[in-house]
JSON list of C-alpha atoms in Angstrom, two decimals:
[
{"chain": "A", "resi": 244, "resn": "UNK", "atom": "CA", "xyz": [3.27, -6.06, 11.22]},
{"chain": "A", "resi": 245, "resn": "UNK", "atom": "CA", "xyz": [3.95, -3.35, 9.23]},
{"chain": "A", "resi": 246, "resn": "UNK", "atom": "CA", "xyz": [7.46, -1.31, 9.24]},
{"chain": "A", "resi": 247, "resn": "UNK", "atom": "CA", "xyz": [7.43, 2.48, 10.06]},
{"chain": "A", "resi": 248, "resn": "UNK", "atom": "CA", "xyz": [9.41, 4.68, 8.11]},
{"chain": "A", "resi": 249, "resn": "UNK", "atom": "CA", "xyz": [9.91, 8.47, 9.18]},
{"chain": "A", "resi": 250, "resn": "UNK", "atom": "CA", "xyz": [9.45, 11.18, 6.83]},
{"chain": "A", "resi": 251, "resn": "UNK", "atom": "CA", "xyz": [9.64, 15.37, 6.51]},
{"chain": "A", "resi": 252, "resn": "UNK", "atom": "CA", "xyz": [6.45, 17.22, 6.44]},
{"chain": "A", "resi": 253, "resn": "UNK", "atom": "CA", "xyz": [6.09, 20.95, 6.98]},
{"chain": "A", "resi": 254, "resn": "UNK", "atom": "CA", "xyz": [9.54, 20.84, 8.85]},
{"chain": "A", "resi": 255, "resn": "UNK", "atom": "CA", "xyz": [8.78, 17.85, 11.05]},
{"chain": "A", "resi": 256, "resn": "UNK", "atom": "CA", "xyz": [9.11, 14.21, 11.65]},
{"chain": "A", "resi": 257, "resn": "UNK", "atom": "CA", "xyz": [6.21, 11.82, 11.61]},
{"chain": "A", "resi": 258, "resn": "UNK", "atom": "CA", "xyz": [5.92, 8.01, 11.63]},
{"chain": "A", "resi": 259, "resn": "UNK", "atom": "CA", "xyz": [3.94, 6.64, 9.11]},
{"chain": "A", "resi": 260, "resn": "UNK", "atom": "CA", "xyz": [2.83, 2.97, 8.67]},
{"chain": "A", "resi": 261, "resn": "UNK", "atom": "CA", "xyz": [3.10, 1.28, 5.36]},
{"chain": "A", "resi": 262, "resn": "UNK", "atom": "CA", "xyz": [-0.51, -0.43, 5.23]},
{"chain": "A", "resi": 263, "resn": "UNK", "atom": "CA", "xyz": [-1.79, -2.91, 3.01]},
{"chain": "A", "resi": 264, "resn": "UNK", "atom": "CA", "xyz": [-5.44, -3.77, 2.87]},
{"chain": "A", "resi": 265, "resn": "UNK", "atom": "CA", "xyz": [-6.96, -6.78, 1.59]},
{"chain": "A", "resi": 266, "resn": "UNK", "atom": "CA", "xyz": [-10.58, -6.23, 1.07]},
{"chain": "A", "resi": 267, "resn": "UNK", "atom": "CA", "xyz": [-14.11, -5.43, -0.65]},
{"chain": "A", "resi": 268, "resn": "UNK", "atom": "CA", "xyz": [-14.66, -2.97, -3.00]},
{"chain": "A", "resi": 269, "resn": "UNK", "atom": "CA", "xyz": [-17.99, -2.47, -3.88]},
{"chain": "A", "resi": 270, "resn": "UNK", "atom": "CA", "xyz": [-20.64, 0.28, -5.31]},
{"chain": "A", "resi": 271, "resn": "UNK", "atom": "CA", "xyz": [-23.34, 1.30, -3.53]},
{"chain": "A", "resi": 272, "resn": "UNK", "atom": "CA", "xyz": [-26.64, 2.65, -5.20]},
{"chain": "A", "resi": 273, "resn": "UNK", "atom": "CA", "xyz": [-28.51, 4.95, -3.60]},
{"chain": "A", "resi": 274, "resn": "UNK", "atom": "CA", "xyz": [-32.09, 5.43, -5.02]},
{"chain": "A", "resi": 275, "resn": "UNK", "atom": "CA", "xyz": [-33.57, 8.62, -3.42]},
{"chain": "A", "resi": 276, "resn": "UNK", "atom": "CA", "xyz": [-37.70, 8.75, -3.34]},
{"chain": "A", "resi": 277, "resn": "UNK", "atom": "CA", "xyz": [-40.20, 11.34, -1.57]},
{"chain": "A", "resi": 278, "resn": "UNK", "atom": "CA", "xyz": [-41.35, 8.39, 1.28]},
{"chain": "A", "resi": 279, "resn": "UNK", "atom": "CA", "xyz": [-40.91, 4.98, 2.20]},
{"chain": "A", "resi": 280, "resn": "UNK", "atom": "CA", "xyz": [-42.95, 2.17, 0.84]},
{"chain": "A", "resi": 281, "resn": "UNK", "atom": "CA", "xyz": [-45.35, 0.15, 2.90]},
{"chain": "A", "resi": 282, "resn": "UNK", "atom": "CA", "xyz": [-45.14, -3.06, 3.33]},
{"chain": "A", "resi": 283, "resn": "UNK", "atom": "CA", "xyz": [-45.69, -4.81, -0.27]},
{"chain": "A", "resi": 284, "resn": "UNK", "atom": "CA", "xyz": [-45.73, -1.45, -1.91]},
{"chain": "A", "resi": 285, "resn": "UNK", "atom": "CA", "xyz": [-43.72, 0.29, -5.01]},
{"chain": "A", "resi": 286, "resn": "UNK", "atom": "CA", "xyz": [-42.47, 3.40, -5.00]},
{"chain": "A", "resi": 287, "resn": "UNK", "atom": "CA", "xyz": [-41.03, 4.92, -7.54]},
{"chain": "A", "resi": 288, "resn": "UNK", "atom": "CA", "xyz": [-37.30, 6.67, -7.16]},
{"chain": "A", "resi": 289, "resn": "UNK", "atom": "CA", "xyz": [-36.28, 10.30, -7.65]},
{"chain": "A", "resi": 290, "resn": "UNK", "atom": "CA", "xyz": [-33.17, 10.14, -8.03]},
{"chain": "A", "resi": 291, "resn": "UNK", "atom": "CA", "xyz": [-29.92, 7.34, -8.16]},
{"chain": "A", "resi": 292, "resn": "UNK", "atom": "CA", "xyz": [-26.60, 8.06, -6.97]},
{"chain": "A", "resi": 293, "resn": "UNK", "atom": "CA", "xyz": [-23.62, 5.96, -7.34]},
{"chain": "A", "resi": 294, "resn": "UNK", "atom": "CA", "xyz": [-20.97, 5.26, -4.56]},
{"chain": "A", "resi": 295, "resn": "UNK", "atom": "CA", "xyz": [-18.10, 3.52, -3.98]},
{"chain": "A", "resi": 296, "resn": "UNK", "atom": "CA", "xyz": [-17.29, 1.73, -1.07]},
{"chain": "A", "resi": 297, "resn": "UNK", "atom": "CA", "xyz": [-16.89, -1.51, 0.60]},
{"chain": "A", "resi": 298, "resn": "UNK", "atom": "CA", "xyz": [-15.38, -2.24, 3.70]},
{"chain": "A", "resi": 299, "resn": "UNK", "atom": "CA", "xyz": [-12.04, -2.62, 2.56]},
{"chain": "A", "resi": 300, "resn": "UNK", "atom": "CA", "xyz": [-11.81, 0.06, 0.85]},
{"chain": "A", "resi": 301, "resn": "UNK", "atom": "CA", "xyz": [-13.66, 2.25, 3.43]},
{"chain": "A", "resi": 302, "resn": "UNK", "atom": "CA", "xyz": [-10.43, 1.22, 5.49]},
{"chain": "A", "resi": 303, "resn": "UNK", "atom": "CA", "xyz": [-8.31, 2.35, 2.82]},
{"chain": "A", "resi": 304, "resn": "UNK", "atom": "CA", "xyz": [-9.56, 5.57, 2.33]},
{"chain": "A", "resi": 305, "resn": "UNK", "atom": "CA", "xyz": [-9.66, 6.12, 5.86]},
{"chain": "A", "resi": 306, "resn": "UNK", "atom": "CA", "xyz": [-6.38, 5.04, 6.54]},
{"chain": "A", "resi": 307, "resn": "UNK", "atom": "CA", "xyz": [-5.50, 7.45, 3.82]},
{"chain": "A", "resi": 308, "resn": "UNK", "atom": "CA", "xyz": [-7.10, 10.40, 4.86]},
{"chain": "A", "resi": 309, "resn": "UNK", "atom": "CA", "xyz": [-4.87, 10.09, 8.36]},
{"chain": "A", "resi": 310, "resn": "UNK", "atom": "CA", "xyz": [-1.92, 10.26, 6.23]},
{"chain": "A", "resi": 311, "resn": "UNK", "atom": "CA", "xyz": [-0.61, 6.51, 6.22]},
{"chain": "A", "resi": 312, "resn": "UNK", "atom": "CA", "xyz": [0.98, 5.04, 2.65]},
{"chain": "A", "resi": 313, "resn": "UNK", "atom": "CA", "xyz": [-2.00, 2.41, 1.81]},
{"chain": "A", "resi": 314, "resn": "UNK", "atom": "CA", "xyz": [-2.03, 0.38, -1.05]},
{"chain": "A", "resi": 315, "resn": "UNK", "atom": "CA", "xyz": [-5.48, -1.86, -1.93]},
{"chain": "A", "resi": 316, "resn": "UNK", "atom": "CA", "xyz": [-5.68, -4.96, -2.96]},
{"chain": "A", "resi": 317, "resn": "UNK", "atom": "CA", "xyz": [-9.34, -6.13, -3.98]},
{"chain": "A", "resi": 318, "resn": "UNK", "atom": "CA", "xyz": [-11.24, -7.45, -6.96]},
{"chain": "A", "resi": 319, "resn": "UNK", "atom": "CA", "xyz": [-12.66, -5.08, -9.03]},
{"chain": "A", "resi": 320, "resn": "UNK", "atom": "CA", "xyz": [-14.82, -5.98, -12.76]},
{"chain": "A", "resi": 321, "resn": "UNK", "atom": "CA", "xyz": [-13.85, -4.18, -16.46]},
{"chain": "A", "resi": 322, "resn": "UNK", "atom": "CA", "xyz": [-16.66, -2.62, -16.43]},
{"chain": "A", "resi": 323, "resn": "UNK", "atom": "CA", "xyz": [-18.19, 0.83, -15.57]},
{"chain": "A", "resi": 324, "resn": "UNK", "atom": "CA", "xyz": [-18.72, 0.41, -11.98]},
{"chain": "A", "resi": 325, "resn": "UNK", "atom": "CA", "xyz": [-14.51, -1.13, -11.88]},
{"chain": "A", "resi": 326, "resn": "UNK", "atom": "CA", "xyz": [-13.61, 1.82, -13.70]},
{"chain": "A", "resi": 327, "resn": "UNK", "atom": "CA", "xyz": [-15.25, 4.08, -10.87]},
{"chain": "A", "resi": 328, "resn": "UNK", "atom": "CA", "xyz": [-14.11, 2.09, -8.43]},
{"chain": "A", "resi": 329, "resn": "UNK", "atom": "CA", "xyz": [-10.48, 2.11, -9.70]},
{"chain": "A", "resi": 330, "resn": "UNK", "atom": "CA", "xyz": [-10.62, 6.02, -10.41]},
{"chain": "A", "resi": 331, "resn": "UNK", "atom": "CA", "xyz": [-11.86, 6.91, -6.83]},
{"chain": "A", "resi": 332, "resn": "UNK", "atom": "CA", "xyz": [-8.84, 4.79, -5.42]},
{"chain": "A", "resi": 333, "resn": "UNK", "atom": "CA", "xyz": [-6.52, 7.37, -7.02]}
]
């Protein structure tokens, strides 16, 4: 279990939780297209959008945006989609 540590913000106290996740990180790719295929159909895509995720790091972020000090700790590849994945962690 985690220790709390109280801190100052905007002239009052507040717990926060140290937090250390242990966890996926992963990119999603989202291909956008006008309609769904049927069944044994191609379709071709519109548009592709990259995004980072993973449940772990979904956690993270989320754990995060409440204010908590989160660290990561996950396996992540030297290549472009690590490099995104490492950036958005920032």
């Amino acid at each position: 279990m985690g220790k709390i540590f109280l801190y100052e913000k905007e002239g009052r106290s507040e717990r926060v939780k140290k937090i250390l996740v242990i966890g996926s990180l992963n990119m999603d790719m989202v291909i956008e297209m006008k309609r769904m295929p049927i069944v044994g159909e191609t379709v071709l895509g519109t548009k592709m959008t990259y995004v980072p995720g993973g449940k772990g790091a979904n956690q993270a972020y989320a754990a995060a945006r409440l204010g908590e000090d989160v660290k990561m700790l996950g396996c992540i590849g030297e290549d472009d989609f690590g490099r995104m994945q490492k950036s958005n962690l920032k």
